[in-house]
Short mmCIF file of C-alpha atoms in Angstrom, two decimals:
data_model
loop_
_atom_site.label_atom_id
_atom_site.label_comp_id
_atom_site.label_asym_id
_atom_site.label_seq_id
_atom_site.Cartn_x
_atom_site.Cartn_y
_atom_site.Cartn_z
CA UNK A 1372 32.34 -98.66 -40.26
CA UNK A 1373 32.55 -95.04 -38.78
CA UNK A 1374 31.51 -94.15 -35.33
CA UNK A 1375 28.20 -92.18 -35.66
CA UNK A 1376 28.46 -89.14 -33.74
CA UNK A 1377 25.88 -87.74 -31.59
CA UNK A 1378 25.71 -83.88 -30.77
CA UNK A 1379 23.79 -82.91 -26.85
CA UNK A 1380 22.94 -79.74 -26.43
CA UNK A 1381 21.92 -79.04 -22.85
CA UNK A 1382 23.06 -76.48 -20.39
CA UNK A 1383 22.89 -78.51 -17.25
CA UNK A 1384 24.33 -81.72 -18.85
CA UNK A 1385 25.43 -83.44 -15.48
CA UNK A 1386 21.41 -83.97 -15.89
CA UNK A 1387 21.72 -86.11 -18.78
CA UNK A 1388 24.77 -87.97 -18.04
CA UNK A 1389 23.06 -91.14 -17.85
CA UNK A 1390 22.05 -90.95 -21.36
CA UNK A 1391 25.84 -89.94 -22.47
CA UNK A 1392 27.07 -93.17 -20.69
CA UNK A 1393 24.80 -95.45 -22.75
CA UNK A 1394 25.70 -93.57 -26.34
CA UNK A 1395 29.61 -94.22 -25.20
CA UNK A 1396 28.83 -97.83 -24.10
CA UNK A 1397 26.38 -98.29 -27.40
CA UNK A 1398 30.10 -97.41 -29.29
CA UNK A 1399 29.11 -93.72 -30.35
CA UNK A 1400 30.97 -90.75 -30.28
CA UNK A 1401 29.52 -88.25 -28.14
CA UNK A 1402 30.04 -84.21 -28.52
CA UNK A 1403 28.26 -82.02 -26.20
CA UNK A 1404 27.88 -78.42 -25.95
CA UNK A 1405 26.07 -76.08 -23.08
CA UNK A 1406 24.38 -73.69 -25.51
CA UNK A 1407 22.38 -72.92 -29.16
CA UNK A 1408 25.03 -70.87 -30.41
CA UNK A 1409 27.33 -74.03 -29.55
CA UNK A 1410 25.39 -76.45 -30.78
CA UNK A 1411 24.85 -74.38 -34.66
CA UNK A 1412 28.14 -74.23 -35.07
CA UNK A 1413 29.16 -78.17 -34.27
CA UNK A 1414 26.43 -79.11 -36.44
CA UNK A 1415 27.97 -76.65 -39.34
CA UNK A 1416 31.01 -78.20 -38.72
CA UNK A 1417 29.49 -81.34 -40.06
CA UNK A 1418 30.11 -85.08 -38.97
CA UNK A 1419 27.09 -84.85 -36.14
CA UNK A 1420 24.79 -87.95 -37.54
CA UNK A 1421 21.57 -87.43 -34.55
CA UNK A 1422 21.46 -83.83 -32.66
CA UNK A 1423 19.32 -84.27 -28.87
CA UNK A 1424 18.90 -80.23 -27.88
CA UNK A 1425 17.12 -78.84 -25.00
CA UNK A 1426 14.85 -75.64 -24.90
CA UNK A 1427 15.62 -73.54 -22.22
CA UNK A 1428 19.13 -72.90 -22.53
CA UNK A 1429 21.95 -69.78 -23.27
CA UNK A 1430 21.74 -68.26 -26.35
CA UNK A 1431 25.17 -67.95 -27.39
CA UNK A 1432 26.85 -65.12 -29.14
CA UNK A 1433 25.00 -66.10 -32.60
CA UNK A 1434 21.33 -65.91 -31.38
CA UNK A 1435 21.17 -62.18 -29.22
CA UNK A 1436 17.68 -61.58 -29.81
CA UNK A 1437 16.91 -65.27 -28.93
CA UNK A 1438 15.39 -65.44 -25.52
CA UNK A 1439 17.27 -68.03 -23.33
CA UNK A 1440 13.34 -69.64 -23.08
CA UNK A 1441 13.47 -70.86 -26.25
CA UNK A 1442 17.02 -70.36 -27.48
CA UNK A 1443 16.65 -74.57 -28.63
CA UNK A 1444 13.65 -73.77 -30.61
CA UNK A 1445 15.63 -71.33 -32.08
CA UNK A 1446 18.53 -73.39 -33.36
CA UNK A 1447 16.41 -76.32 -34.34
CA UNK A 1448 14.68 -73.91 -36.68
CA UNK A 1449 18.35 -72.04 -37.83
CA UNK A 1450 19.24 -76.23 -38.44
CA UNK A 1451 15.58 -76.72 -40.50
CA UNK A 1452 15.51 -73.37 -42.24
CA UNK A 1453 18.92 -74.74 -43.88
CA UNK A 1454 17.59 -77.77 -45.23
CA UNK A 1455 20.37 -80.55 -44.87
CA UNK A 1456 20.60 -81.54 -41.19
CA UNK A 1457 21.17 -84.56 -39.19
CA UNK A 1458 17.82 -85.82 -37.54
CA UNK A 1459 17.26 -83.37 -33.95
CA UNK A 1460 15.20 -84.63 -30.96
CA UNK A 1461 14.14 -82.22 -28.59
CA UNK A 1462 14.69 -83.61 -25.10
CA UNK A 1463 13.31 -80.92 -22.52
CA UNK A 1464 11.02 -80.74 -19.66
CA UNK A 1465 8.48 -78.26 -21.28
CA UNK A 1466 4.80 -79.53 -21.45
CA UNK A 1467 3.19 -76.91 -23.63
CA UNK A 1468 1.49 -78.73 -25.98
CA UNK A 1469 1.21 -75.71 -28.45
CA UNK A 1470 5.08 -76.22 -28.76
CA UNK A 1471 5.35 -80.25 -29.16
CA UNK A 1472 3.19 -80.13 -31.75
CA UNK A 1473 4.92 -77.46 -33.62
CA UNK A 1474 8.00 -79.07 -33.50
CA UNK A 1475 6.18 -82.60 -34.11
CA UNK A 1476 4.82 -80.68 -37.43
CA UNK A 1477 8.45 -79.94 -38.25
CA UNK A 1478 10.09 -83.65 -37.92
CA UNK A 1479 11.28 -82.99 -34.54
CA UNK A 1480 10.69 -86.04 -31.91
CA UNK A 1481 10.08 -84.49 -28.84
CA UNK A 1482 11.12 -86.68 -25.56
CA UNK A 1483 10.12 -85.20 -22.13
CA UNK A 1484 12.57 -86.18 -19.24
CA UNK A 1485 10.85 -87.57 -16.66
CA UNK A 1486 8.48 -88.87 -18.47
CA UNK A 1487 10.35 -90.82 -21.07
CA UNK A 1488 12.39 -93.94 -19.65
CA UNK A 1489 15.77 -93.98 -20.47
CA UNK A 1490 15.58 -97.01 -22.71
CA UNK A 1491 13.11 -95.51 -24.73
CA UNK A 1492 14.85 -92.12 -25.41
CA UNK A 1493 17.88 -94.02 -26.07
CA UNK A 1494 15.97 -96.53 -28.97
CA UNK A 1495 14.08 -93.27 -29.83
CA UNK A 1496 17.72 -91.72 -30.70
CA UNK A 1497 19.47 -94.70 -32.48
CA UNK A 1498 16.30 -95.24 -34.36
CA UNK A 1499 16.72 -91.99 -35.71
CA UNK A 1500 20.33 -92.53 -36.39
CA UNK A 1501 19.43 -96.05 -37.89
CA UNK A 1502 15.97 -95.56 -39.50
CA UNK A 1503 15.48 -98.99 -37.70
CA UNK A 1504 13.37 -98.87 -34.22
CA UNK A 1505 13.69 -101.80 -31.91
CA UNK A 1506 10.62 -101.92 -29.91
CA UNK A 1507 11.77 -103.68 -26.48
CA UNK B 299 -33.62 -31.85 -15.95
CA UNK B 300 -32.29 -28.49 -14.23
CA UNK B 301 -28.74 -27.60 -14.34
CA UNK B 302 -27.46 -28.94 -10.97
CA UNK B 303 -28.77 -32.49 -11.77
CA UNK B 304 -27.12 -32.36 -15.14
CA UNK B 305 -23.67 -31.29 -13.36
CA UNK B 306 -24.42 -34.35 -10.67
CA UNK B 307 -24.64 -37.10 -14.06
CA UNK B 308 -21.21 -35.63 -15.54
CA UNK B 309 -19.61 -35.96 -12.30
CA UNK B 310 -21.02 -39.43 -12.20
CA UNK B 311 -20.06 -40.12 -15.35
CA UNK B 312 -16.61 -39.28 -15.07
CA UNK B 313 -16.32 -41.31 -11.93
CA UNK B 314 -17.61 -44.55 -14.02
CA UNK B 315 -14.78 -43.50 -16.76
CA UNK B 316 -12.38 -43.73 -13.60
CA UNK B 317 -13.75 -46.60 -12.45
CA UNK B 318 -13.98 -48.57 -15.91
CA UNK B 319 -9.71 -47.52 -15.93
CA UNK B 320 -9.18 -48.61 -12.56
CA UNK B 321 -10.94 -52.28 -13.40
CA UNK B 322 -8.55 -52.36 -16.43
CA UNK B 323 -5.34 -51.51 -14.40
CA UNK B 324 -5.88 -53.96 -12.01
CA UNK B 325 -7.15 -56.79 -14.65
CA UNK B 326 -3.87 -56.19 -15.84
CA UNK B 327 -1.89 -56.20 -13.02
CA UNK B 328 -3.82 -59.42 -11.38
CA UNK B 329 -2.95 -61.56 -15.18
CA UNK B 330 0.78 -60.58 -14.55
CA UNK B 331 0.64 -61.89 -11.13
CA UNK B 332 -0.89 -65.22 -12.55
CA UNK B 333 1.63 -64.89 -15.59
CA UNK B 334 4.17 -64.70 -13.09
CA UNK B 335 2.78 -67.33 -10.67
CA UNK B 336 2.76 -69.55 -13.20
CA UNK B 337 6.08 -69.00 -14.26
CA UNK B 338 7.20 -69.49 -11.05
CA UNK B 339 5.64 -72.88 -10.68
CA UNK B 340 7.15 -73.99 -13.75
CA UNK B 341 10.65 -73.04 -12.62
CA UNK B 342 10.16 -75.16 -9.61
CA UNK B 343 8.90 -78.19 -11.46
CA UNK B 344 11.74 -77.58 -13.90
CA UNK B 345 14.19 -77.57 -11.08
CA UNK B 346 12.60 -80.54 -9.08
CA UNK B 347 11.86 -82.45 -12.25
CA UNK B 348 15.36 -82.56 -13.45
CA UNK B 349 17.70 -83.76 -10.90
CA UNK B 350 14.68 -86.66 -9.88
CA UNK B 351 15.19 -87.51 -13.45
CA UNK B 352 18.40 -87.46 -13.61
CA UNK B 353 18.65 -90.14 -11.13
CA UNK B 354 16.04 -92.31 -12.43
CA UNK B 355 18.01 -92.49 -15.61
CA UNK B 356 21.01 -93.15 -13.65
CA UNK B 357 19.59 -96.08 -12.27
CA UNK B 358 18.37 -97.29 -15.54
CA UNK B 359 22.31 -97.19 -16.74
CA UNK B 360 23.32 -99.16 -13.78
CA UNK B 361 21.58 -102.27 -14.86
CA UNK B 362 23.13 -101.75 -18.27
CA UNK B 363 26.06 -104.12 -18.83
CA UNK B 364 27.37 -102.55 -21.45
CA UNK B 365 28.54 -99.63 -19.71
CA UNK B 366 31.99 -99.76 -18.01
CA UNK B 367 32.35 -100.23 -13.82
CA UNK B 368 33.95 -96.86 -14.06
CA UNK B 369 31.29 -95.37 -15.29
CA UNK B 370 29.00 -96.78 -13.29
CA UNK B 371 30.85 -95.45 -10.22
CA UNK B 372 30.75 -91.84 -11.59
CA UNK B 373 26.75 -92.12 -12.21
CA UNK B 374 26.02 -93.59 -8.48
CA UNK B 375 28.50 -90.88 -7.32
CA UNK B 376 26.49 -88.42 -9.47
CA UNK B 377 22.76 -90.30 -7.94
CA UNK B 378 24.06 -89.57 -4.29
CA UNK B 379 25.13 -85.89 -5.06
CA UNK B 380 21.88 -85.02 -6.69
CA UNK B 381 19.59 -86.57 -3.77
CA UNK B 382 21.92 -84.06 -1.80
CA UNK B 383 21.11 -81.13 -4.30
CA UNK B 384 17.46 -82.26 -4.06
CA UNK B 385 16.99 -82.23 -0.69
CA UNK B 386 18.30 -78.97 -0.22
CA UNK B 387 16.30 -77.46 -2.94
CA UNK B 388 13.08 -79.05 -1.19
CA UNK B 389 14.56 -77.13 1.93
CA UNK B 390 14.87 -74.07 -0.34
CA UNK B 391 11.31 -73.96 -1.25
CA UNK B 392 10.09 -74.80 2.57
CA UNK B 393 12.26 -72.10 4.15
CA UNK B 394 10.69 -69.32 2.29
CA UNK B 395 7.44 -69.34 3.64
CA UNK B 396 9.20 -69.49 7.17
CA UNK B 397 11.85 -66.66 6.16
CA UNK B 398 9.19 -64.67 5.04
CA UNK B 399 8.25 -63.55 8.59
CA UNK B 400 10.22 -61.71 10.71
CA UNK B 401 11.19 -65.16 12.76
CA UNK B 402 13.80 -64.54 14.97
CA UNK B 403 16.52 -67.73 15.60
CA UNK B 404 14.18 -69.21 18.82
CA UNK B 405 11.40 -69.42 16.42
CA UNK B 406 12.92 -72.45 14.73
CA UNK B 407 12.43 -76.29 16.00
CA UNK B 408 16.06 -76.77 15.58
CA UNK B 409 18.46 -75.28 18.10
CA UNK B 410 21.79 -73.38 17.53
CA UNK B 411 24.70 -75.45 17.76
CA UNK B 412 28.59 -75.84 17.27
CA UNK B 413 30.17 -75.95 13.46
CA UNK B 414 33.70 -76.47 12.44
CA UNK B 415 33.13 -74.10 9.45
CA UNK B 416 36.15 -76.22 7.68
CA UNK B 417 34.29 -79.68 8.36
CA UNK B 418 31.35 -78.20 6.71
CA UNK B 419 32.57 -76.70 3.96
CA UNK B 420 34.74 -79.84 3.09
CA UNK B 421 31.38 -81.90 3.06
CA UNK B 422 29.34 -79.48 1.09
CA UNK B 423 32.42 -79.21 -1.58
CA UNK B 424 32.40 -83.03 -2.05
CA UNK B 425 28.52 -82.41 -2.47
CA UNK B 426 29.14 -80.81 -5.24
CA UNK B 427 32.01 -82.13 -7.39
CA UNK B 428 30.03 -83.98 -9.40
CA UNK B 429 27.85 -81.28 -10.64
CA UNK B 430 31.28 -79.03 -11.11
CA UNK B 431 33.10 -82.01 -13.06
CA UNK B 432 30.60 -81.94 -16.18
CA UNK B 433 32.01 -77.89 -17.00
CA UNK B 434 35.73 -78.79 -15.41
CA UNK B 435 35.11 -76.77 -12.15
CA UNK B 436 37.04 -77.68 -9.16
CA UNK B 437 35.87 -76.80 -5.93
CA UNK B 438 38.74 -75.97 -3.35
CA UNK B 439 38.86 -75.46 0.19
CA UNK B 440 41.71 -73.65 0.98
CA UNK B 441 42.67 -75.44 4.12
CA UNK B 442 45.21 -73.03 5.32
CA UNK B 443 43.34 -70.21 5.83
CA UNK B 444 41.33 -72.48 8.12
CA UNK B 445 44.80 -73.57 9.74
CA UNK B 446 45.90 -70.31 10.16
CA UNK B 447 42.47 -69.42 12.01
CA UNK B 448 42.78 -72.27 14.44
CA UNK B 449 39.95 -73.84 12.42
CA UNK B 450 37.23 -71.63 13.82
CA UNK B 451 33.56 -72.77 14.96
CA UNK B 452 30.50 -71.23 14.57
CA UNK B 453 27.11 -70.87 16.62
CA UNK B 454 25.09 -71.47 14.32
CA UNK B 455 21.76 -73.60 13.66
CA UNK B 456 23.62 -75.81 11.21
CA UNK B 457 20.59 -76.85 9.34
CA UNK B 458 20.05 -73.78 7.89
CA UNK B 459 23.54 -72.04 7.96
CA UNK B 460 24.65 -75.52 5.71
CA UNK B 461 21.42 -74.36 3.37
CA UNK B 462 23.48 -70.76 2.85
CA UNK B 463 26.77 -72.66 1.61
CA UNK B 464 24.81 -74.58 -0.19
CA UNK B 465 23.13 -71.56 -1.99
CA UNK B 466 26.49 -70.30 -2.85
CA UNK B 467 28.07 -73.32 -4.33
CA UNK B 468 24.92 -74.33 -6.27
CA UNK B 469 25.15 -70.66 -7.67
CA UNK B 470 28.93 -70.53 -8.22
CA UNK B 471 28.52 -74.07 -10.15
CA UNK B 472 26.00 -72.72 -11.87
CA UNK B 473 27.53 -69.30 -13.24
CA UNK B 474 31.29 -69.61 -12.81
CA UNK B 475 33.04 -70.36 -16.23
CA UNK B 476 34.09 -74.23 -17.46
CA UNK B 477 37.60 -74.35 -16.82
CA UNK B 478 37.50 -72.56 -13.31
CA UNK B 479 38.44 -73.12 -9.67
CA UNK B 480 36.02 -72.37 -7.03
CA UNK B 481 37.68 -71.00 -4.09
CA UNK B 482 36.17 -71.44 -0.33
CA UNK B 483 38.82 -69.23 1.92
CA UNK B 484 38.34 -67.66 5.38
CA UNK B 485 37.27 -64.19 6.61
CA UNK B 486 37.72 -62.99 9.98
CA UNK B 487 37.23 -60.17 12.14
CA UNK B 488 37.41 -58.79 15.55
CA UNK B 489 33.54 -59.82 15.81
CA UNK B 490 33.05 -62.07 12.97
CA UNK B 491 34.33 -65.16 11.20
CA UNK B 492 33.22 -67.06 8.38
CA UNK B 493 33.34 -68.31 5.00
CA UNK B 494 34.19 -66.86 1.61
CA UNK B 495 33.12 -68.33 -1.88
CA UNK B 496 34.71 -67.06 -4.86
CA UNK B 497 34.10 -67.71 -8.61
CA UNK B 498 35.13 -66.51 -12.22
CA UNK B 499 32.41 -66.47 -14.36
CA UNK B 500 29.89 -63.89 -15.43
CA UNK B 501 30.03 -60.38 -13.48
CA UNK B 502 28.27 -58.82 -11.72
CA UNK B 503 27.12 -55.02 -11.65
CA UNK B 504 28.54 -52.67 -9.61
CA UNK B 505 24.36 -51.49 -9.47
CA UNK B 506 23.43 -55.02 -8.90
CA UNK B 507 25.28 -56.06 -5.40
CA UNK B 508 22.04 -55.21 -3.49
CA UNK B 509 19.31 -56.10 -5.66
CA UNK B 510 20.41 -60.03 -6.15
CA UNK B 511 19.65 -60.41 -2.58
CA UNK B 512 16.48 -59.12 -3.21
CA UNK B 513 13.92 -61.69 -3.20
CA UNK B 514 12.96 -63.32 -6.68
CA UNK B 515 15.01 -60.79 -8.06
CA UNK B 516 18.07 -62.67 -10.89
CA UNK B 517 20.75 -60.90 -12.98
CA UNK B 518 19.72 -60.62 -16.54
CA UNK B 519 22.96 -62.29 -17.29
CA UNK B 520 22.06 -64.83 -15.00
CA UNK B 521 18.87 -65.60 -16.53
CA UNK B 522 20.56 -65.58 -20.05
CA UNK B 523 22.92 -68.52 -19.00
CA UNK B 524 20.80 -70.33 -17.23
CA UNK B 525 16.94 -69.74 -17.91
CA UNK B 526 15.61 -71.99 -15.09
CA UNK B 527 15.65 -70.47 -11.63
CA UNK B 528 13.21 -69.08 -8.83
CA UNK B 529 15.58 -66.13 -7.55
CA UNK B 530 14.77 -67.68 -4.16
CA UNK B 531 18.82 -68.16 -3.22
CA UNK B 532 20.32 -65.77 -2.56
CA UNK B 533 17.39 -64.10 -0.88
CA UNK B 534 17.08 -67.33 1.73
CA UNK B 535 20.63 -67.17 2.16
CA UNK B 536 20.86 -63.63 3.56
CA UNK B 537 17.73 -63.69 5.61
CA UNK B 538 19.08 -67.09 7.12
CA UNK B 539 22.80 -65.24 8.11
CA UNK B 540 20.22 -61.78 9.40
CA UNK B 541 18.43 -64.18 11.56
CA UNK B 542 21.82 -65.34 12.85
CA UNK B 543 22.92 -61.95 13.77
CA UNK B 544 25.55 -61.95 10.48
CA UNK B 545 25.68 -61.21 7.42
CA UNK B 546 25.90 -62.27 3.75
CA UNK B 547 27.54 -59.86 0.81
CA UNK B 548 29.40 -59.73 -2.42
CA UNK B 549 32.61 -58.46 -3.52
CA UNK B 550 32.77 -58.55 -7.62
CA UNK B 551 35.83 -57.95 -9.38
CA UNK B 552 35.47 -58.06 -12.95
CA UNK B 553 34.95 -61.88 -13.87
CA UNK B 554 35.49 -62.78 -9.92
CA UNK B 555 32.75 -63.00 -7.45
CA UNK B 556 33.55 -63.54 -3.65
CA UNK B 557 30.19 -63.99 -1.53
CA UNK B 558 31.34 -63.34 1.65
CA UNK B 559 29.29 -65.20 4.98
CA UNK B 560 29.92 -63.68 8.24
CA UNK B 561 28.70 -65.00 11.58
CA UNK B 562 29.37 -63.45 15.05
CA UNK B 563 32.05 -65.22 16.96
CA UNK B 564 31.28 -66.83 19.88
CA UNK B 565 31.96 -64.65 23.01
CA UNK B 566 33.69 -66.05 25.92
#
């Protein structure tokens, strides 16, 4: 079988490192990328099978009217407005409500860090991959 | 009603039309200062939030046998290096209400001491390797320009004069470009000595050299790349190197950025 590949998108990813570690040691590839623009144009290049994208984060070159607030929100609707996209979780430390459930209403699993264990986000992430959740 | 009362009521009534504008100018202005304020508190919760995650997680992966020794070592490396960033962002945060008033150097707890500028700078780089490693930065100390200056000290109270380095690097991490060296020379002076910090990465204004000091004040390219941020460094930096009777400025070049630190030497 393939190695499933696994797209981060995260400007500061030294912060997520941890989570990078476990997707190697799990036996996934990993790609990252350190903005939206980035992270669109992986994703068009095709073989990403789960995308995990922060918020806040550069634009890129592809998104200039994008604010760098929301420049995730941006691509995760770019991927959804195209139809045919590998699952996304959002992984960010935003706690507006307003915007979870927006992107809840739009199939996007929304993991807080700090909140969410690291074992959880990581089932959360190869359930999606899967479409089988362990609960531990 | 005779004519002079009728003249009083229109005067009235055009100071109530003032008023009624002055209410909604400064309704205005105080929900900017809460939109701001709470911006502001966000940006510190995003910034404290994220490293203390960061090593939670960590942890988490240690217990993990699946994942290799090697990597273990880099993520308890990684752990150590972002209590350091931590702590020093806590500091950041603590300072400014101190910095705020015109304090002079005998108004701090801590007293002035001796620092072997190279000693310091060699800790602060290995800080902050870690956090450079994840976009290929490399953080050098270029130890002969320290040789050639008889490795100079400073009188400085090391405390806070380590917070200014640290300000620098966590900036020149932050903004330089993947791929880049980060450069820690030597300048000197008939009066002055100190350290240098250059980076390649987004430039800055010719118009802009004064304002980033400024406090709360960041670079709109600055707060393209990296949204998070309270503007607070820079500011603390340069009041901290005021307060020591230096100074703290920028040479840009293009892509390269050299903040320069200068203290006074020590006389005698």
């Amino acid at each position: 079988m393939n190695k499933k590949t696994i797209l981060f998108a995260d400007d500061e990813l030294h912060y997520i490192e941890a989570l990078i570690a476990v997707a190697e040691a799990e036996g996934y590839n990993v790609k990252t990328c350190r903005n939206a623009t980035d992270a669109l144009r992986i994703v068009a290049g095709g073989g990403i099978d789960c995308v995990v994208i922060d918020i806040m984060m550069d634009p890129g070159p592809d998104l200039p009217k994008v604010e760098p607030h929301s420049a995730g929100l941006a691509a995760i609707d770019r991927l959804i407005s195209k139809g045919d996209h590998p699952p996304i979780i959002c992984l960010s430390v935003i706690s507006d409500q307003k915007i979870i459930n927006a992107l809840k209403k739009k199939g996007v699993l929304y993991l807080r860090k700090g909140e969410t264990s690291l074992k959880k986000a990581w089932d959360i992430i190869q359930s999606k991959i899967t479409g089988i959740y362990h609960a531990r | 009603m005779d004519q002079q009362s009728a003249k009083e009521i229109d005067t009235l009534r055009a100071e109530i039309v003032q008023l009624q504008e002055r209410v909604r100018t400064l309704d205005a202005a105080s929900k900017e200062a809460e939109r701001a304020k709470t911006e502001y508190v966000q940006n510190i919760a995003h910034q404290l939030a994220a490293p203390i995650n960061a090593i939670k997680m960590n942890i988490e992966t240690l217990t993990n046998p699946k994942v290799s020794l090697e990597r273990k070592q880099v993520l308890l490396r990684s752990i150590y290096s972002q209590g350091t960033i931590l702590a020093h962002l806590i500091k950041n945060f603590s300072l400014m209400s101190h910095l705020e008033a015109d304090h002079e150097l005998t108004g701090f707890r801590e007293q002035p001491e001796d620092v072997d500028l190279y000693r310091l700078c060699v800790n602060l780089s290995n800080d902050f390797q870690p956090v450079g490693k994840y976009k290929d930065q490399a953080i050098y100390v270029e130890e002969s320009e320290y040789k050639i200056a008889g490795f100079p000290t400073v009188f400085v109270i090391k405390n806070l004069f380590t917070q200014v380095i640290y300000n620098l690097l966590e900036n020149a991490t932050k903004y330089a470009d993947a791929n880049t060296r980060i450069v820690i020379g030597l300048r000197t002076s008939a009066q002055m000595v100190g350290p240098t910090i250059k980076s390649l990465g987004i430039p800055i204004p010719k118009e802009a050299i004064t304002r980033i000091f400024e406090r709360g004040v960041r670079g709109d390219s600055a707060r393209k790349l990296h949204p998070a941020g309270t503007g607070f460094g820079l500011y603390i930096a340069k009041r901290i190197m005021e307060i020591h009777g230096g100074s703290l400025t920028v040479e840009p070049s293009g892509k390269s950025s050299t903040f320069i630190v200068l203290c006074p030497k020590k006389k005698g």
